[in-house]
XYZ file of C-alpha atoms in Angstrom:
369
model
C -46.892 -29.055 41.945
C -50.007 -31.485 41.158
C -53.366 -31.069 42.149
C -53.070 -30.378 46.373
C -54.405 -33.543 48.369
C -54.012 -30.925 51.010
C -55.637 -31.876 54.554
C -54.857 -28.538 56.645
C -53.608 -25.241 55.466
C -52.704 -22.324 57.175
C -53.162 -19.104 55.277
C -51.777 -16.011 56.363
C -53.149 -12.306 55.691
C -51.381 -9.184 56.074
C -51.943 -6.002 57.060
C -51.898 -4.465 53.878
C -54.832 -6.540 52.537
C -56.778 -6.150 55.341
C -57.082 -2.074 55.781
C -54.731 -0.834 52.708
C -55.367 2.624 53.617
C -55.764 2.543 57.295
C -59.366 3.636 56.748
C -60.881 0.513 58.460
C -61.672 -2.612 56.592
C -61.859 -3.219 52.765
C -63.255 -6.283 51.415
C -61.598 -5.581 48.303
C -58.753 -7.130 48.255
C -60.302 -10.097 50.680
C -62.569 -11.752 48.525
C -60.576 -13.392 46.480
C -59.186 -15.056 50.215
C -62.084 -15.693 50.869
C -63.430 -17.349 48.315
C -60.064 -19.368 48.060
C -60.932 -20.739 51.773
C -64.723 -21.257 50.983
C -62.918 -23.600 48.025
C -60.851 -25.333 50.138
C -63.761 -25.992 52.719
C -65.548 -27.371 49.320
C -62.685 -29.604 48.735
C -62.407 -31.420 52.001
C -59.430 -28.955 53.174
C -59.160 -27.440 56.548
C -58.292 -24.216 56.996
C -57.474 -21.908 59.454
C -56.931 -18.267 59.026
C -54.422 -16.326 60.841
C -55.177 -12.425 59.979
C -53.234 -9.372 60.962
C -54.719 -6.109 60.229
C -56.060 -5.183 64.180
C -53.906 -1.798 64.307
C -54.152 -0.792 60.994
C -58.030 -1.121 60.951
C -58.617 0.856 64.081
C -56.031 3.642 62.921
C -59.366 5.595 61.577
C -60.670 6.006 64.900
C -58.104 7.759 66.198
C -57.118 10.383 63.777
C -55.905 12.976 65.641
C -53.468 11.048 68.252
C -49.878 10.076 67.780
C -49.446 6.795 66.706
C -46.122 5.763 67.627
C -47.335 6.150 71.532
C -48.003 2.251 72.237
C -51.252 2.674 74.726
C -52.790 4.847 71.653
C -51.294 1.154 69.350
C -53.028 -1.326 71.622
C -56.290 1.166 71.917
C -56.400 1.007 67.858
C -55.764 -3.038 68.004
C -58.735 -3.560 70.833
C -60.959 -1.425 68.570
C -59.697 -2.257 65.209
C -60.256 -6.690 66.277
C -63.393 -6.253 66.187
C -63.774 -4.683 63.155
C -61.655 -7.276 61.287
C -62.987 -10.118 62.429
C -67.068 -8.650 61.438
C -65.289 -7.963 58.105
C -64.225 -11.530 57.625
C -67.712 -12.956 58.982
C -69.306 -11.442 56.915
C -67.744 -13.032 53.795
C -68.916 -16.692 55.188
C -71.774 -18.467 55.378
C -70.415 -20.778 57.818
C -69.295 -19.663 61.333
C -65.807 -18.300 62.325
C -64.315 -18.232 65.928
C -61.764 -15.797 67.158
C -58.365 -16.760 68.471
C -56.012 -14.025 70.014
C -52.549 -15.944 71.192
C -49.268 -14.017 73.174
C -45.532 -15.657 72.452
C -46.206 -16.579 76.284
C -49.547 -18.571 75.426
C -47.658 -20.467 73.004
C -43.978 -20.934 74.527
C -46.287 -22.127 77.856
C -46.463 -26.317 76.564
C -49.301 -26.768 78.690
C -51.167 -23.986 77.220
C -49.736 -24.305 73.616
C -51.410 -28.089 73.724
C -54.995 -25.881 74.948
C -54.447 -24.111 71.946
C -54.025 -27.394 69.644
C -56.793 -28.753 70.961
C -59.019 -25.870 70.556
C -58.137 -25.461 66.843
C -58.837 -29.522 66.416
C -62.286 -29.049 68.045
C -62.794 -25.665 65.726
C -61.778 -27.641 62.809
C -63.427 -30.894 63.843
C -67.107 -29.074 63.823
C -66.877 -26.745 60.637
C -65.979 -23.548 62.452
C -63.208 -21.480 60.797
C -60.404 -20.304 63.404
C -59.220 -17.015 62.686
C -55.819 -16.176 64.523
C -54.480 -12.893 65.293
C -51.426 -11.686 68.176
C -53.416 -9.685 71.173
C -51.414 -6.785 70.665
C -53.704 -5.154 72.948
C -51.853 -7.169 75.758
C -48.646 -7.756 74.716
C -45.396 -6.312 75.721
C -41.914 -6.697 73.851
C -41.413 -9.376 76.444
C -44.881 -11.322 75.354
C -44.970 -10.428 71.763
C -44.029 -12.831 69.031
C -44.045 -9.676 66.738
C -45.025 -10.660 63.561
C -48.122 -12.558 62.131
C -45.170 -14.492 59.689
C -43.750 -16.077 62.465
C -47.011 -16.513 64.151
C -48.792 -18.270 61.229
C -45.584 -20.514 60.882
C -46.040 -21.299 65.016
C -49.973 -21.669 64.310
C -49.220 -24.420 61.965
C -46.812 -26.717 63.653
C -49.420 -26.831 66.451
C -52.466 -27.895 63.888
C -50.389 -30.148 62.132
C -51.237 -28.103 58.827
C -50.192 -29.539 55.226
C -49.280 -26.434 53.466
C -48.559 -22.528 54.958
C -49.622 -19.555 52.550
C -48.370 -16.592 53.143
C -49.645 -13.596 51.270
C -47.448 -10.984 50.092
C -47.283 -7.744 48.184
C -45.279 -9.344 45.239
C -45.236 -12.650 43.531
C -42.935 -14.426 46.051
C -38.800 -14.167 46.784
C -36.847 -12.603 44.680
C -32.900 -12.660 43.725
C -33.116 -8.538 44.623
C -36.079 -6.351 45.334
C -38.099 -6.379 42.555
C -38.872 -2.554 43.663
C -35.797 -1.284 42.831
C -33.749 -3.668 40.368
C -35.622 -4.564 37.050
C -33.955 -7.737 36.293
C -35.051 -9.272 39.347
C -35.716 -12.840 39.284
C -38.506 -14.702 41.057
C -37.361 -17.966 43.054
C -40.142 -20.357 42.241
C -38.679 -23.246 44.135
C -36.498 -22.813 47.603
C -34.841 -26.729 48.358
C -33.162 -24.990 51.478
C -32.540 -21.919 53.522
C -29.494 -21.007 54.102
C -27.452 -17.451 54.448
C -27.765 -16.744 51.013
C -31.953 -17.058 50.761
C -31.907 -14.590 54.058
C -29.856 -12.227 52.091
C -32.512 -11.520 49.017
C -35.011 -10.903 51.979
C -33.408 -7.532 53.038
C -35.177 -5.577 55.955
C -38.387 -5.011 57.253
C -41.197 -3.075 54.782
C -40.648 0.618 55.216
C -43.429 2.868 55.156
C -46.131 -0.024 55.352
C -48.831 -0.753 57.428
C -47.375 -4.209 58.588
C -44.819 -5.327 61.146
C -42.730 -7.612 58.703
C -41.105 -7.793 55.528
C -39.591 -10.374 53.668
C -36.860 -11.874 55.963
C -40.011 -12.769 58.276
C -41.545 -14.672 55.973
C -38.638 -16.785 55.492
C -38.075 -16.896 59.340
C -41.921 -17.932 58.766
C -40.778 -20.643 55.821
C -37.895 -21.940 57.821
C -39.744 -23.433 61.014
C -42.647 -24.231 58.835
C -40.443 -26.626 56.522
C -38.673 -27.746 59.252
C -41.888 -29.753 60.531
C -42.348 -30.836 57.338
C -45.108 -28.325 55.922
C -44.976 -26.973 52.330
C -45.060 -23.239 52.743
C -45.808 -20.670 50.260
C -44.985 -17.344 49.528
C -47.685 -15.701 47.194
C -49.013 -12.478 45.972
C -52.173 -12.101 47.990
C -53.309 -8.973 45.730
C -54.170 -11.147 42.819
C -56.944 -13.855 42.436
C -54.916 -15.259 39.621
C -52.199 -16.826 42.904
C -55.145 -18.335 44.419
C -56.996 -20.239 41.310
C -53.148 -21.241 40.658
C -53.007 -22.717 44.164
C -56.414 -24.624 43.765
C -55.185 -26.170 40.184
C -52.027 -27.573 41.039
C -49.781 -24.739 40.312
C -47.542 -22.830 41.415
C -48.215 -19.239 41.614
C -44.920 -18.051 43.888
C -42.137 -19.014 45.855
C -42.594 -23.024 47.230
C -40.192 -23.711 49.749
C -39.730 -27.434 50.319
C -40.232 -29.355 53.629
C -37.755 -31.696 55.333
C -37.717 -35.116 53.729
C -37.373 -35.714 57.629
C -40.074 -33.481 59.575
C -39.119 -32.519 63.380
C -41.246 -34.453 65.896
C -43.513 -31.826 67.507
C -42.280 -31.593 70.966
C -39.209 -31.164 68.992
C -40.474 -28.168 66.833
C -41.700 -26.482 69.807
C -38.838 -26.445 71.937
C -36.832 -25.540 68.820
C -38.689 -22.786 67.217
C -41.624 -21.870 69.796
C -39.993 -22.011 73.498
C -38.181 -19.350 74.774
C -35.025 -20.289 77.136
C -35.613 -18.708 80.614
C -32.183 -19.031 81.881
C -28.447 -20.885 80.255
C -26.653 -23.521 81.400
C -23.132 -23.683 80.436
C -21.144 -26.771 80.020
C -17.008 -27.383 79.755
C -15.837 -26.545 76.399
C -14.625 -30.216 75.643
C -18.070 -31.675 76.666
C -19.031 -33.674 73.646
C -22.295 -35.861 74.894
C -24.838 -36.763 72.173
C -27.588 -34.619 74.329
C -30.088 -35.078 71.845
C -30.030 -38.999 72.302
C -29.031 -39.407 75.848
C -30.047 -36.266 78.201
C -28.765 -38.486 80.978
C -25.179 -37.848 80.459
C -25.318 -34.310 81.425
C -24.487 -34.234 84.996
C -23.383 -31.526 87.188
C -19.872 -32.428 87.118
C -19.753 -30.911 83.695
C -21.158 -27.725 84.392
C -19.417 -24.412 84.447
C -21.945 -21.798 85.346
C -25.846 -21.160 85.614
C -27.009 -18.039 84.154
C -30.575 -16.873 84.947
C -33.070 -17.632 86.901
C -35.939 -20.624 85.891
C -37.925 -22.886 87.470
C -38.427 -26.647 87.245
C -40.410 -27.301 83.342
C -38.544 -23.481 82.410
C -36.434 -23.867 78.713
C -32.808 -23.760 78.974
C -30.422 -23.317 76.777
C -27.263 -25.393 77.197
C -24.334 -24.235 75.483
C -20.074 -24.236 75.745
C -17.912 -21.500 77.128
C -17.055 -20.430 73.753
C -20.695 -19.770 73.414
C -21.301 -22.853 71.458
C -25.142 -23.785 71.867
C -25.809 -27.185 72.254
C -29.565 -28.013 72.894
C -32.804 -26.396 73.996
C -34.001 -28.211 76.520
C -36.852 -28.527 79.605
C -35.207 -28.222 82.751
C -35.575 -30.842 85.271
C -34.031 -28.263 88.231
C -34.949 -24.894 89.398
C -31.791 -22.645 88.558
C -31.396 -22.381 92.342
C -30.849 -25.955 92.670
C -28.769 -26.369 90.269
C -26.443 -23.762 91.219
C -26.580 -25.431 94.570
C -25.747 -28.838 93.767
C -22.667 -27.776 90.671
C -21.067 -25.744 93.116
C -21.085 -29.016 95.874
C -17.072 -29.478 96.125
C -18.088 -33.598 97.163
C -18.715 -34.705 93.784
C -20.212 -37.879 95.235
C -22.747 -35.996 96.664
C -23.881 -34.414 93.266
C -23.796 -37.943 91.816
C -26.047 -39.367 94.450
C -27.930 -36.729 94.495
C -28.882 -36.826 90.576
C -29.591 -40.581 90.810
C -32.490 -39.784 93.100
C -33.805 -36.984 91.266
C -33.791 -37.839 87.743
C -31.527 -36.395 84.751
C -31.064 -32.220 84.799
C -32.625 -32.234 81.180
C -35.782 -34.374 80.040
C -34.940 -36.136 77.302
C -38.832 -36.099 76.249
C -37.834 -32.347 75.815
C -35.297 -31.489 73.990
C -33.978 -29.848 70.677
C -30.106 -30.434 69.284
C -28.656 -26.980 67.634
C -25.702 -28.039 66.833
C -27.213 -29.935 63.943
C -29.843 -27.436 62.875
């Protein structure tokens, strides 16, 4: 690394640093963060904050409940927010603004670009955005799940520079570094493949977070993809953040594309969800991601789901082959309607009134990802 000429970062901070205990909020382990941020600010860097911890720092307040039951989980997150975010105030002498963001805030494109633009205007007039999931709202149906992914979502919308994501250990590792001595620490990942996910292992058991490794690289993986250097650190140690602010390397650096994703791009790829499936003959062979117009009806076998028109869809062979992500230009209903029309001239007339099936303005290849 050389000195960062860094413009936007995204930092992200676990659970464990936040409430290590589940006794509420410590600043201990947070001022070292914080001071890294109030550096960066110095420096002419933007930075926006995206914080777990809500759970685990309302866990005090309910001491004598069962935790696993998820209305007593969203009671602790509800109380617990407002705790972190005072915490983190506190430690600045400039003003903070809460964000709390659902998978269906951001997989929405009309309200993903609200969010964009409110983390410009944050940005724009000194006011550090601090991002957290609403767990106190979201189902498994709503919930990204982890703040790893989240942070990695949170900074292909603000167009960040550089992702830091704080660990409990130096970065990734050949093997856990837990249980094998002679693990070795990856400084530098040039590309994540199978064998990168298999160091990761499983979630964290027995911690206060909802991720482990492999989510950070899930994290590191759309993040590089849009062409932002992403780190994984040891957030328990100043040392990783005065290494950060020199130049130097204090983890794991995983490198970005030499050929970012356009946004729309990332989005659809990594960010929207597909409401429904569209399948396709399995010797269909059109370049989708150049020319959406060549998928006609003609060629499709089947419409799974059901989605309305602006809904993802994923388009994919009968050998379950996927092909593209895409925005959906028909209602499912429709479409059913008009592939199952025996006069093909009819489907074909019908399409050149009403536009392509897929927008091309909208759309993700898979194939080559």
């Amino acid at each position: 690394m050389s000195n960062p000429n860094w413009k936007r970062v995204v930092i992200k901070v676990g659970s464990a640093l936040i409430s290590p205990n589940q006794q509420g909020c410590s600043s201990h382990y947070l001022l070292s963060i914080a001071q890294f941020i109030v550096r960066c600010r110095a420096n002419g860097t933007q930075v926006v904050l995206v914080s777990s911890g809500s759970v685990a720092a309302g866990a005090h307040l309910f001491p004598e409940l069962e935790k696993s039951d998820i209305a007593i989980k969203k009671a602790m997150a509800a109380a617990g927010q407002t705790e972190m975010i005072a915490t983190w105030d506190r430690l600045f002498d400039f003003p903070s603004a809460q964000i709390l963001l659902t998978h269906a805030d951001l997989r929405d494109r009309e309200r993903y670009v609200s969010i964009r633009e409110t983390i410009f205007s944050l940005l724009d007039n000194g006011v550090l955005p601090i991002v957290n999931e609403n767990d106190t709202v979201t189902t498994d149906k709503l919930k990204v799940g982890d703040n790893d992914n989240l942070s990695a979502m949170v900074a292909s919308a603000a167009e960040a520079d550089a992702l830091i994501i704080c660990s409990d250990i130096d970065g990734l590792y050949d093997k856990n570094p837990h249980e094998h001595d002679d693990a070795t620490l990856l400084k530098t990942v040039d590309n994540i493949d199978a064998s990168i996910y298999a160091m990761a292992g499983g979630a964290v058991k027995g911690g206060v977070g909802t991720g482990g490794m492999r989510t950070k690289i899930e994290a590191a993986e759309k993040a590089v993809s849009h062409g932002i250097d992403t780190y994984i650190i040891n957030g328990f140690t100043e040392l990783s953040f005065n290494m950060l602010l020199n130049g130097e390397n204090p983890g794991t650096h995983f490198k970005p594309h030499a050929k970012p994703m356009q946004e729309n791009v990332h989005w659809m790829r990594h960010t929207s969800n597909a409401q429904g499936e569209v399948i396709v003959e399995g010797d269909f062979d059109a370049q989708l991601d150049s020319d959406a117009e060549q998928l006609t009806s003609s060629e499709i076998v089947d419409v799974k789901g059901e989605f309305s028109v602006g809904d993802t869809i994923l388009v994919r062979k009968e050998d379950g082959t996927k092909l593209v992500k895409a925005k959906s230009n028909y209602s499912s209903c429709l479409l059913n309607f008009i592939a199952n029309q025996e006069n093909e001239e009819f489907a074909n007339e019908f399409e050149e009134k009403t536009g392509p099936i897929i927008s091309d303005q909208h759309i993700a290849n898979l194939e080559k990802e």
